[in-house]
Short mmCIF file of C-alpha atoms and ligand atoms in Angstrom, two decimals:
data_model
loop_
_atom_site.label_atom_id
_atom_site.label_comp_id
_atom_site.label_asym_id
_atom_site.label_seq_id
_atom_site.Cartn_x
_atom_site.Cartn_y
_atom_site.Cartn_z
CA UNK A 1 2.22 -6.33 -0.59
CA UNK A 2 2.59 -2.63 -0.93
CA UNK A 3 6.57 -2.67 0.70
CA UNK A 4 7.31 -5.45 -1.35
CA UNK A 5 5.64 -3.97 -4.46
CA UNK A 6 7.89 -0.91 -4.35
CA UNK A 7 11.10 -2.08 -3.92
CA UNK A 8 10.39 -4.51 -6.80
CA UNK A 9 9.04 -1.89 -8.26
CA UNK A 10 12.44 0.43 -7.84
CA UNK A 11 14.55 -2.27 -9.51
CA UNK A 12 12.69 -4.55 -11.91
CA UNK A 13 9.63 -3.72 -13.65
CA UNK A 14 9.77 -1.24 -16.75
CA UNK A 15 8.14 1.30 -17.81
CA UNK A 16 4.97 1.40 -20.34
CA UNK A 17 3.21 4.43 -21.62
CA UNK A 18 -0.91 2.99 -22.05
CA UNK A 19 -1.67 4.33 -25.83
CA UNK A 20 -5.10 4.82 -24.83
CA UNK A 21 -7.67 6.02 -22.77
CA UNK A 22 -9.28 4.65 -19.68
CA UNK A 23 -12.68 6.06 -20.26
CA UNK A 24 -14.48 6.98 -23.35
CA UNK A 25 -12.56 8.72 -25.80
CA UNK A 26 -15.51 9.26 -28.09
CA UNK A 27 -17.50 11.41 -26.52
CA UNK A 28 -16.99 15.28 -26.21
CA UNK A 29 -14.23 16.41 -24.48
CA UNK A 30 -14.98 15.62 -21.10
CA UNK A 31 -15.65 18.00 -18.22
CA UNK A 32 -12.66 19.14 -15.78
CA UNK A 33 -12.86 16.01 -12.73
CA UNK A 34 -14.22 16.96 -9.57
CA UNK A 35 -13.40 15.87 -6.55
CA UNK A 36 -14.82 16.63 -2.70
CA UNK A 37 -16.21 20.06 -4.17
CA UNK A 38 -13.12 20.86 -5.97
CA UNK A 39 -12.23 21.12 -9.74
CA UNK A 40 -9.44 19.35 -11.37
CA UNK A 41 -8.45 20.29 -15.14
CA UNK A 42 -7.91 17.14 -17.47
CA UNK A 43 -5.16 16.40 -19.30
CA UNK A 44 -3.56 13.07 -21.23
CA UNK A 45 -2.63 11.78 -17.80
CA UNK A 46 -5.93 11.68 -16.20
CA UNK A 47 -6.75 8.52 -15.99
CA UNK A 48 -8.39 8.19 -11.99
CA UNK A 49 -11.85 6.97 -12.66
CA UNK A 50 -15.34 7.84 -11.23
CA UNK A 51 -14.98 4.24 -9.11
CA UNK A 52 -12.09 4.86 -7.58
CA UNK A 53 -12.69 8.74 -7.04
CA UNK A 54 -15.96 7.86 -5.43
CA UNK A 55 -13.45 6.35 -2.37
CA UNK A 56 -12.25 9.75 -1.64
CA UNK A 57 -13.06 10.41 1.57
CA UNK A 58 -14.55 7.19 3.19
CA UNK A 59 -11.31 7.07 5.91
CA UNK A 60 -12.18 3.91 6.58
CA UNK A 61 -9.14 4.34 9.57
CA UNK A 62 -11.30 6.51 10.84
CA UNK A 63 -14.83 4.65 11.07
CA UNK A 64 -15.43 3.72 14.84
CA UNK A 65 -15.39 -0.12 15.66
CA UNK A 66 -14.01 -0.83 12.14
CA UNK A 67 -10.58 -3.27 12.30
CA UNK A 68 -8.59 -0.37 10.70
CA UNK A 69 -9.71 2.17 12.59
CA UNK A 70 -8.68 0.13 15.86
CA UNK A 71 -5.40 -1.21 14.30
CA UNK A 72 -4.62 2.77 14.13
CA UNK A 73 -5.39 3.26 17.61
CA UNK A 74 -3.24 0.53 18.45
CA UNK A 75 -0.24 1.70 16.66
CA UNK A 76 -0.72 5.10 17.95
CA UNK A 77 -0.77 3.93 21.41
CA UNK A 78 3.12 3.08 20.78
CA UNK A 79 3.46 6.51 20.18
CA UNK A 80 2.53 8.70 22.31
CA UNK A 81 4.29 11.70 21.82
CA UNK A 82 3.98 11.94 18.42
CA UNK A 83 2.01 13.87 16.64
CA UNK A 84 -1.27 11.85 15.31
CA UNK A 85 -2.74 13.00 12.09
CA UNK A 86 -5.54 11.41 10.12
CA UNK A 87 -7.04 13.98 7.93
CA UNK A 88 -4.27 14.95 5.02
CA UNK A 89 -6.18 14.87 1.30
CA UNK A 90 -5.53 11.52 -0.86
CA UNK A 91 -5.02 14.24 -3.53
CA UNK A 92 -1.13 15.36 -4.03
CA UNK A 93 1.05 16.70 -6.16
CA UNK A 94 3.30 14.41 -8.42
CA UNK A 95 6.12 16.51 -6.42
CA UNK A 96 5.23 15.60 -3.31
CA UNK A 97 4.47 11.98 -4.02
CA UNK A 98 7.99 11.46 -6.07
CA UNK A 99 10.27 14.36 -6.78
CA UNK A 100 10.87 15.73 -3.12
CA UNK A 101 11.45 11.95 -2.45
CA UNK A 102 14.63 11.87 -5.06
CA UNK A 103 12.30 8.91 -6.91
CA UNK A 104 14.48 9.41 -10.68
CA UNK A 105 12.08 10.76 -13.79
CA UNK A 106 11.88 7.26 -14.98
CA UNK A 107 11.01 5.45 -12.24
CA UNK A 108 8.13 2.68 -12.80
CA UNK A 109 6.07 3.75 -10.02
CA UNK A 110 5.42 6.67 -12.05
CA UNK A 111 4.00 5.00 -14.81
CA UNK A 112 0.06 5.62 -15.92
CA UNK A 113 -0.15 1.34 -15.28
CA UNK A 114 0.79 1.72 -11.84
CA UNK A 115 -0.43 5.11 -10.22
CA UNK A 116 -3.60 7.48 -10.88
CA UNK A 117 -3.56 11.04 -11.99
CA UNK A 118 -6.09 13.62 -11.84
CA UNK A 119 -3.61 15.50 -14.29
CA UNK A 120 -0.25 15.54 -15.34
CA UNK A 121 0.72 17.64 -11.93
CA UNK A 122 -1.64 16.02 -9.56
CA UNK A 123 -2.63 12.72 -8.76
CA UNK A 124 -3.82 10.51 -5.92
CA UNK A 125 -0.98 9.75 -3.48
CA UNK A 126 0.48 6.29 -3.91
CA UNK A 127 2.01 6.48 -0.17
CA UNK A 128 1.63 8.15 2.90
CA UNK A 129 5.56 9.12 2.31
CA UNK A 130 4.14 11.69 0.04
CA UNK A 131 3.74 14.01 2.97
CA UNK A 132 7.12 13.81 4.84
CA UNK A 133 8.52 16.96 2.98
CA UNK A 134 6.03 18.94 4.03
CA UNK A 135 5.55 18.17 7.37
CA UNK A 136 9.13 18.47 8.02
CA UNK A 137 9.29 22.14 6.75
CA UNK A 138 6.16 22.44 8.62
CA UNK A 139 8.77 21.88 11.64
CA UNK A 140 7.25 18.98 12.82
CA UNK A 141 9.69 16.13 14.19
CA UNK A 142 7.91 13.08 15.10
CA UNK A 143 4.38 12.05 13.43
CA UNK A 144 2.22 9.38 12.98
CA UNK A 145 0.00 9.85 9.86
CA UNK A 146 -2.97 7.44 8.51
CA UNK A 147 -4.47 8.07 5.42
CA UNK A 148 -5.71 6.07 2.13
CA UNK A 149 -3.49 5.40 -0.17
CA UNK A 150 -4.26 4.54 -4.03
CA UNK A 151 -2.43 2.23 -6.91
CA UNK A 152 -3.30 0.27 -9.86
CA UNK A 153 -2.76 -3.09 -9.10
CA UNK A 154 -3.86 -6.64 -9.76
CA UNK A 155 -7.05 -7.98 -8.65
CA UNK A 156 -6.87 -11.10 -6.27
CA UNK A 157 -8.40 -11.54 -2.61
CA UNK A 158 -5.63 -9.24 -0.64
CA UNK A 159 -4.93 -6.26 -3.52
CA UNK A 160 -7.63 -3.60 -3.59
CA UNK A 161 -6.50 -0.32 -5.50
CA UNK A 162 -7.50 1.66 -1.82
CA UNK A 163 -5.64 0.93 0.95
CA UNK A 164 -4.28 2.41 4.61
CA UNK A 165 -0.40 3.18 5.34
CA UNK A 166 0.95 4.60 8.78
CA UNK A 167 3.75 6.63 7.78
CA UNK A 168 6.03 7.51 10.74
CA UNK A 169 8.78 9.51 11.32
CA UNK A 170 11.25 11.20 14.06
CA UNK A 171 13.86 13.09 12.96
CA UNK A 172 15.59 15.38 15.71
CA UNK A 173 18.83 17.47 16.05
CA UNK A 174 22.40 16.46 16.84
CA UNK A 175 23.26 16.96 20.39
CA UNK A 176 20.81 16.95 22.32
CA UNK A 177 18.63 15.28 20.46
CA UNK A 178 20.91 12.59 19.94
CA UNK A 179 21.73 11.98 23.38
CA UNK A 180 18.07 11.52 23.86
CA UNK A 181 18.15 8.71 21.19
CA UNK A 182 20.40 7.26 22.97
CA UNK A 183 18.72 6.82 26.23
CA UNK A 184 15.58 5.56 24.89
CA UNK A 185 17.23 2.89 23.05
CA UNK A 186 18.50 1.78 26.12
CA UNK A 187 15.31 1.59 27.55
CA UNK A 188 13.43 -0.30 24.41
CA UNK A 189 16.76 -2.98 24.46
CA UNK A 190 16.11 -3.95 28.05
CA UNK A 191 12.32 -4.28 27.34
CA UNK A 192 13.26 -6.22 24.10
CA UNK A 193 15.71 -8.54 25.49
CA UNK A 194 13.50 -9.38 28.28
CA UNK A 195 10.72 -10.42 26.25
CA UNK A 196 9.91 -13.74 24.06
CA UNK A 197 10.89 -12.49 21.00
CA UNK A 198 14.04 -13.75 18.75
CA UNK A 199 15.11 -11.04 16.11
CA UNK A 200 17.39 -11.74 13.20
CA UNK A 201 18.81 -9.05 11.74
CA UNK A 202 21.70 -9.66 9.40
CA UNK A 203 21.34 -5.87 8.20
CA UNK A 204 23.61 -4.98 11.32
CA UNK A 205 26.05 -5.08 8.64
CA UNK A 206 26.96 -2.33 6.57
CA UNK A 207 27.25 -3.42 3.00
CA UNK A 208 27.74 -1.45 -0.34
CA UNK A 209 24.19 -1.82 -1.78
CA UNK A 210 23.02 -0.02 2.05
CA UNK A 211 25.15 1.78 2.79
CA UNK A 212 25.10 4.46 5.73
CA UNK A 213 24.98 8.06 4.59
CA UNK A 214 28.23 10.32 4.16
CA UNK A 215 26.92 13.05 5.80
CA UNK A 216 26.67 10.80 8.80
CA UNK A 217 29.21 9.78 11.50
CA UNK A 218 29.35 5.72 12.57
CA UNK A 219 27.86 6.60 15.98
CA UNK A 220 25.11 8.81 14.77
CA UNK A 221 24.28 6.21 11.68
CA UNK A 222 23.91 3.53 14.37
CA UNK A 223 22.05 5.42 17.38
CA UNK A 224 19.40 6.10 14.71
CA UNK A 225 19.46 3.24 13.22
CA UNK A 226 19.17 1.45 16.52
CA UNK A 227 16.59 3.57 17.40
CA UNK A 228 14.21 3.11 14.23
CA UNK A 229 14.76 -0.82 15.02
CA UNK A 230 14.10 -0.83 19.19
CA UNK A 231 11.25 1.14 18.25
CA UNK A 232 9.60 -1.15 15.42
CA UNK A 233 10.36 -4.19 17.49
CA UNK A 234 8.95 -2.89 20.25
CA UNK A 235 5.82 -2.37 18.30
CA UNK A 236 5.59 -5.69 16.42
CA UNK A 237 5.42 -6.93 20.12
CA UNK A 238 2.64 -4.58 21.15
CA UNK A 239 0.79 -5.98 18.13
CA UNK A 240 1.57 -9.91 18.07
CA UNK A 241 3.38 -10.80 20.71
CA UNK A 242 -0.03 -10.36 23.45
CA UNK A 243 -2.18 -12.59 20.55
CA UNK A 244 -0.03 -15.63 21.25
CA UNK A 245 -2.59 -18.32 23.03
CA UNK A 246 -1.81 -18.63 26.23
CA UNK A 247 0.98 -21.16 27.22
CA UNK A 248 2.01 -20.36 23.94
CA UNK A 249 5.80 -20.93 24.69
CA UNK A 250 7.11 -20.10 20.90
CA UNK A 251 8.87 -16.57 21.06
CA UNK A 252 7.74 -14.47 18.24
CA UNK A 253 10.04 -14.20 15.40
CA UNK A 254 10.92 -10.72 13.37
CA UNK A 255 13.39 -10.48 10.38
CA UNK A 256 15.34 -7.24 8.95
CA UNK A 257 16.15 -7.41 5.39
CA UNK A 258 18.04 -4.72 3.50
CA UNK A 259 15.84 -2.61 0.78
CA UNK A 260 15.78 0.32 -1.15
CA UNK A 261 13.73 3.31 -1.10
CA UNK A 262 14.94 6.59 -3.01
CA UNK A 263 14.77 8.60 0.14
CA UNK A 264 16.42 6.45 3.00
CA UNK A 265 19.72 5.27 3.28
CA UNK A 266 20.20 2.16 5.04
CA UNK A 267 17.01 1.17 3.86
CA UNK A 268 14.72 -2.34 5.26
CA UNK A 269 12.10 -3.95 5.51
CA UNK A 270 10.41 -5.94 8.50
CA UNK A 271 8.69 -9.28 8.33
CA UNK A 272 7.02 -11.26 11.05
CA UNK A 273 6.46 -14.52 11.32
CA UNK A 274 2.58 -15.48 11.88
CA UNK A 275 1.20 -19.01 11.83
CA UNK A 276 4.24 -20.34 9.89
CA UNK A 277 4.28 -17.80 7.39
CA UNK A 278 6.36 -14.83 6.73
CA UNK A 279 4.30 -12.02 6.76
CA UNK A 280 5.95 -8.54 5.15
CA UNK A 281 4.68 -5.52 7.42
CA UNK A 282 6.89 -2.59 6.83
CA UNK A 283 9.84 -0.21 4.77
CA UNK A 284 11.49 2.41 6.60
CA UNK A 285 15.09 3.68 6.13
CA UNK A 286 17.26 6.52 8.05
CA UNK A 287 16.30 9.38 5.99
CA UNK A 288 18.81 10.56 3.61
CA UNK A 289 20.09 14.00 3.78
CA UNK A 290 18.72 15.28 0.77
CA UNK A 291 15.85 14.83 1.57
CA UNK A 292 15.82 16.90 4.64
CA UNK A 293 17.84 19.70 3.09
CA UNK A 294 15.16 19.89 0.52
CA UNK A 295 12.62 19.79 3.48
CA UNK A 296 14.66 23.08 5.08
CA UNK A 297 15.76 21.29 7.49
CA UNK A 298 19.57 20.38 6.95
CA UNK A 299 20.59 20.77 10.88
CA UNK A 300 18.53 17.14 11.20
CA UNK A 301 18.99 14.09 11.16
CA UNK A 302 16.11 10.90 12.01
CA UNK A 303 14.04 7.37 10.69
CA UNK A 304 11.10 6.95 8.78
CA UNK A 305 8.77 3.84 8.24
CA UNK A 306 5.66 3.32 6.40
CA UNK A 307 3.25 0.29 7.14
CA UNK A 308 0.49 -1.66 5.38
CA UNK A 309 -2.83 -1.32 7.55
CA UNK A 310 -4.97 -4.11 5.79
CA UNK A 311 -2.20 -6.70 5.26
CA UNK A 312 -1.73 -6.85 9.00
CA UNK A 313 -5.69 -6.20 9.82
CA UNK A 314 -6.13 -9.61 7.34
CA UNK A 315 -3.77 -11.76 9.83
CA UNK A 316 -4.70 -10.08 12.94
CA UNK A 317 -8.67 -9.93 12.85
CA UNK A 318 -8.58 -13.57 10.39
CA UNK A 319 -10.56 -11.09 7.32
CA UNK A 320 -10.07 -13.68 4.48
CA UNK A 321 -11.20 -10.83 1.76
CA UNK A 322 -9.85 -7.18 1.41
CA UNK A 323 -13.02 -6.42 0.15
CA UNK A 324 -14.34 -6.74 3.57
CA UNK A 325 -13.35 -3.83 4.53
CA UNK A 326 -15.21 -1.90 2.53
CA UNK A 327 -18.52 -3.52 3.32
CA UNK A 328 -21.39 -2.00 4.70
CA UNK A 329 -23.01 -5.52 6.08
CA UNK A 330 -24.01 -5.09 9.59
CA UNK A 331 -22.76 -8.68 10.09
CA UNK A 332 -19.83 -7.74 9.28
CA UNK A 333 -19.10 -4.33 10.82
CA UNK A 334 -21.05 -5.22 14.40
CA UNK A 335 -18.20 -7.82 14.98
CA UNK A 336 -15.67 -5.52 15.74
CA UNK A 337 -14.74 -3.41 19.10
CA UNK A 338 -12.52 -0.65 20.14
CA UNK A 339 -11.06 -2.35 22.86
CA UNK A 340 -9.97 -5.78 21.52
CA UNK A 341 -8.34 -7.63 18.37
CA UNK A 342 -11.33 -10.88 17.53
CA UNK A 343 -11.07 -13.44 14.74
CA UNK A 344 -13.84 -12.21 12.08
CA UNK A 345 -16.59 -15.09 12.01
CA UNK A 346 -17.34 -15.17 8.33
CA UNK A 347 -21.39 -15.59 7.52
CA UNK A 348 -22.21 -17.93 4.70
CA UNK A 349 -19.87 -17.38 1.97
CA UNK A 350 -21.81 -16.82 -0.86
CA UNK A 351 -21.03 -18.95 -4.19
CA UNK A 352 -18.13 -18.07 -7.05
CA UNK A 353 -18.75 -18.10 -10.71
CA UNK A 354 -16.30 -17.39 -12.82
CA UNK A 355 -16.51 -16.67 -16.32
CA UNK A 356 -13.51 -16.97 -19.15
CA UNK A 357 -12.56 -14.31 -21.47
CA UNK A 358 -9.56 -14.72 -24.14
CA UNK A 359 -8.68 -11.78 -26.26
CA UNK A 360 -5.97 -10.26 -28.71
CA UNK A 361 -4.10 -7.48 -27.15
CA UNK A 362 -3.79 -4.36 -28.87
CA UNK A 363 -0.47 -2.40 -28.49
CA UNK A 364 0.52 -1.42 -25.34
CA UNK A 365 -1.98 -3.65 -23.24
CA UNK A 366 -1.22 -3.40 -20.07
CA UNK A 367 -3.08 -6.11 -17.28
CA UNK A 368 -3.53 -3.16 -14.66
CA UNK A 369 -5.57 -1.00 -17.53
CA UNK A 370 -7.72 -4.46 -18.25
CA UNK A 371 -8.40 -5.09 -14.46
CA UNK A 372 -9.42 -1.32 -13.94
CA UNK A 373 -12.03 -1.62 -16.78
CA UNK A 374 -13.06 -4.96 -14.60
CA UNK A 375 -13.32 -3.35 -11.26
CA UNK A 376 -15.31 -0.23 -13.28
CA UNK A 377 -17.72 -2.63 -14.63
CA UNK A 378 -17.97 -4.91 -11.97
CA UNK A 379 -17.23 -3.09 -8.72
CA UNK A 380 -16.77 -5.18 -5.55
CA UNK A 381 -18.44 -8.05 -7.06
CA UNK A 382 -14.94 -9.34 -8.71
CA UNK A 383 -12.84 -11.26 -6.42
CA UNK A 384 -9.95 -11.79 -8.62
CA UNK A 385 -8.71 -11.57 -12.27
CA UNK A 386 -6.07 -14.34 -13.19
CA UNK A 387 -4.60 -14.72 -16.55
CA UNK A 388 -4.85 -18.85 -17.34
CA UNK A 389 -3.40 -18.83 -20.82
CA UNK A 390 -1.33 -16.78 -23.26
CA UNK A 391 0.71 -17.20 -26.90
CA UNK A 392 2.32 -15.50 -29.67
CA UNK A 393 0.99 -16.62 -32.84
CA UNK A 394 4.08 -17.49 -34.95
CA UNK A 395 3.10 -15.78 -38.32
CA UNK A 396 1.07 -12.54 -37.46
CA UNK A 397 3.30 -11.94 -33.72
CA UNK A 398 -0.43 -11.14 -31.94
CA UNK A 399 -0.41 -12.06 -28.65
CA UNK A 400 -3.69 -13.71 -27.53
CA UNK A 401 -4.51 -13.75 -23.57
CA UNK A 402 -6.99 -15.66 -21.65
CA UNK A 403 -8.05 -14.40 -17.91
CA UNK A 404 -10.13 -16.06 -15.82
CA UNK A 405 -12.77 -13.63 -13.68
CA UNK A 406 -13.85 -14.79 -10.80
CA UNK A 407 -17.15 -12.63 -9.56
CA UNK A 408 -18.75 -13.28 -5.67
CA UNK A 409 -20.46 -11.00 -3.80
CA UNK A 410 -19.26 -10.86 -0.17
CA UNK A 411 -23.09 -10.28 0.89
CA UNK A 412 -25.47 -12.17 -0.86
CA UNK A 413 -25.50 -14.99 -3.66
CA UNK A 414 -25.17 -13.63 -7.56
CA UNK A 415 -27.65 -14.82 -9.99
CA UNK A 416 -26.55 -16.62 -13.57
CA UNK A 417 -28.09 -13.64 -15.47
CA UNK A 418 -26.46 -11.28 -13.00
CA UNK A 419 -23.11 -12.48 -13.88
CA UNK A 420 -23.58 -12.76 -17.43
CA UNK A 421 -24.44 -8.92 -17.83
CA UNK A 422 -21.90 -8.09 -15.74
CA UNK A 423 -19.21 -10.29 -18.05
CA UNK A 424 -21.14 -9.06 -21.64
CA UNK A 425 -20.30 -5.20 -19.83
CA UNK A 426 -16.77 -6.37 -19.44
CA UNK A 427 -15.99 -7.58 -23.03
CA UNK A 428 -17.88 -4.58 -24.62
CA UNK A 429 -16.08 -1.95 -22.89
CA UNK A 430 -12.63 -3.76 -23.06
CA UNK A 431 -13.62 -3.69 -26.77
CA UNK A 432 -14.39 0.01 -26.65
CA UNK A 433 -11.42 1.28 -24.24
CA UNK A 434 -8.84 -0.97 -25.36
CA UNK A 435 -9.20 -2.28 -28.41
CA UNK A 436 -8.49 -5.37 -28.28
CA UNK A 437 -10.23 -8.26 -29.86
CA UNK A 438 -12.26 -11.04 -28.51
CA UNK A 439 -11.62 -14.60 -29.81
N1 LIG B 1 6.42 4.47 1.44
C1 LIG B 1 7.05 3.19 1.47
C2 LIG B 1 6.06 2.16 0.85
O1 LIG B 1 4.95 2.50 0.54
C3 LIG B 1 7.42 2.74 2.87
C4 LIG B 1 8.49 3.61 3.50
C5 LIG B 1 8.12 4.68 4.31
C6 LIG B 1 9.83 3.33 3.30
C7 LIG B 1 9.10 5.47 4.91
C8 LIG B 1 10.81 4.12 3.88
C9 LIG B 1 10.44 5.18 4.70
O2 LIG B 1 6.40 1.02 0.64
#
């Protein structure tokens, strides 16, 4: 999802400015936001709502016996000489979280549809990415860091707008540094090449649209480059290739695909394949030199990679629901231990209802504004918002959408009445916030 989502996001989807509010614009002018003790001053980019604020500081990765929390420990056992941080605020600067990454003033992940702002100058970081800058000039070469992550999204069974990255990175000197590249990726290829794994990886080929950096020799452009792949493999190993049933003869299959982030340069992406599907895991890149100047660190030179924790935690652990996650259901959270990766056993699964709703947009509508005012309304209770019908009228140019919303609680069974609140809630404050116009 999220990988995907950005480099889609760097190339195709454009830019929309919301011409309203996301919470009541009636009202007084509304106090400054706080957040974990702190105040925030509001501007006409605030737009991060109490729901989603109210996830600050949960770290589910960090909730003992929770899948997340032992997926990190997993991944940090591949690196053990890294340094392993889990405690960085969710709350950013828009500098941080784009410009020291080179993302261009008009790029869509900026956009009030896709990301959430406490104010024009700070918001709620989008990616772990957000902190490499820092933690470079910090002087820090290799780390491991797993935080939450936040972006306005659709609502189905696998997007939530809360999620986990791993961000990692080494970067190291010439030299020396190199040299000791080097000799661990001669290590990782012998353990790679004797193991049951086929990799295809057509992005061994420089080409135009990935091109390796300037600043950069051949030799050092492949050592790291190498390097950030022996080491990745080496992990999706450590994290599928032991789950295979035994006599499982089928080698484990991994893919490399050229991508584009605004801070790496060549630039991929990583997808496994897992019960006959190809699953998308990662983005990383060799870091691009800009970057690290701007970091105060021009001397280096290294990888990065960011991962997805709950897309692989869904395959891994069988959790048909992101929403799981976030449940506080002891039959849910007693399943899970430290020490090993079990299918989840689901307990009844509790009925659907869904409920239509077909409106005329106003100008500017945007389907990430309408499925925030859902998930404000509704909460966890909304499994997934799917638009089932839309048309231009010919003489008047309105546009008229329908959406289907389908509501199920992952804990117990909703009542009729229950829903229908929930869904007369929905339409009035669609109504209110977004003025649009029921049919
Ligand atoms: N931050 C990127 C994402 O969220 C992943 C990434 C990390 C890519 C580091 C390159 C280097 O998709």
């Amino acid at each position: 999802m999220l990988v995907e989502k950005v480099a889609r996001r760097a190339c195709t989807c454009s830019w929309s400015t919301p011409r309203y509010r996301l919470y009541s614009t009636r009202s007084q002018p509304s106090p400054p936001l706080q957040v974990q003790g702190k105040t925030y001053a509001r501007d006409t980019y605030s737009n991060a709502t109490p729901t989603i604020l109210s996830k600050v500081g949960k770290n589910l990765h960090l909730k003992p016996n929770h899948p997340l929390s032992i997926l990190r420990s997993r991944i940090e056992a591949h690196f053990p000489q890294f340094q392993h941080l889990n405690s960085l605020s969710p709350i950013v600067t828009v500098k941080q979280n784009f410009d020291d990454l080179g993302f261009p003033p008009d790029h869509p992940g900026r956009s009030l549809t896709d990301s959430y702002y406490l104010n024009k100058q700070e918001m709620l970081r989008t990616h772990t990415s957000a902190h490499e800058v820092e933690l470079f000039k910090a002087g820090v070469e290799q780390f491991l860091l797993t935080a939450d992550v936040y972006r306005r999204d659709e609502i189905d069974r696998s997007h939530y707008p809360v999620f986990h990255q791993m961000e990692g990175a080494n970067v190291t000197t010439r030299g020396e540094g190199l040299a000791r590249l080097e000799k661990e990726n001669e290590e990782m290829r012998q353990r790679l090449d004797s193991a049951n794994i086929i990799i295809t990886d057509p992005t061994r080929e420089t080409t135009a649209t990935n091109p390796i950096q300037e600043e950069h020799s051949e030799e050092e452009a492949r050592i790291i480059s190498d390097h950030l792949k022996n080491t990745l493999n080496t992990l999706v190993l450590r994290l599928f290739g032991g789950l295979r049933k035994e006599g499982d003869q089928e080698p484990l299959q991994v893919r490399w695909i050229e991508a584009t982030f605004p801070w790496t340069s060549p630039s991929y992406e990583v997808e496994v394949l897992y019960e006959g599907k190809w699953l998308e895991i990662l983005g990383c890149g060799v870091v691009k030199q800009d970057a690290l100047n701007r970091s105060d660190v021009p001397q280096k030179l290294g990888w990065a990679f960011g991962l997805g924790l709950e897309r692989i935690a869904m395959v891994l652990f069988s959790v048909p629901d992101i929403r799981l996650f976030w449940s506080e259901d002891t039959r849910f959270l007693s399943q899970f231990n430290e020490d090993s990766i079990t299918p989840f056993k689901p307990y009844s699964r509790h009925p659907e209802c869904y409920k239509d709703l077909a409106f005329w947009t106003a100008e500017g509508f945007h389907e990430n504004d309408f499925c925030e005012v859902v998930r404000d309304v509704a909460g966890d209770l909304v499994e997934g918002v799917q638009l089932i019908d839309e048309f231009v009228h010919p003489k008047t140019n309105r546009r008229s959408v329908c959406y289907r919303l389908n509501y199920r609680s992952m804990d117990r069974s909703l009542s009729n009445d229950e829903v229908n609140e929930i869904q007369a809630k929905v339409i009035e404050t669609v109504v209110e916030q977004m003025g649009v116009e029921v049919r």
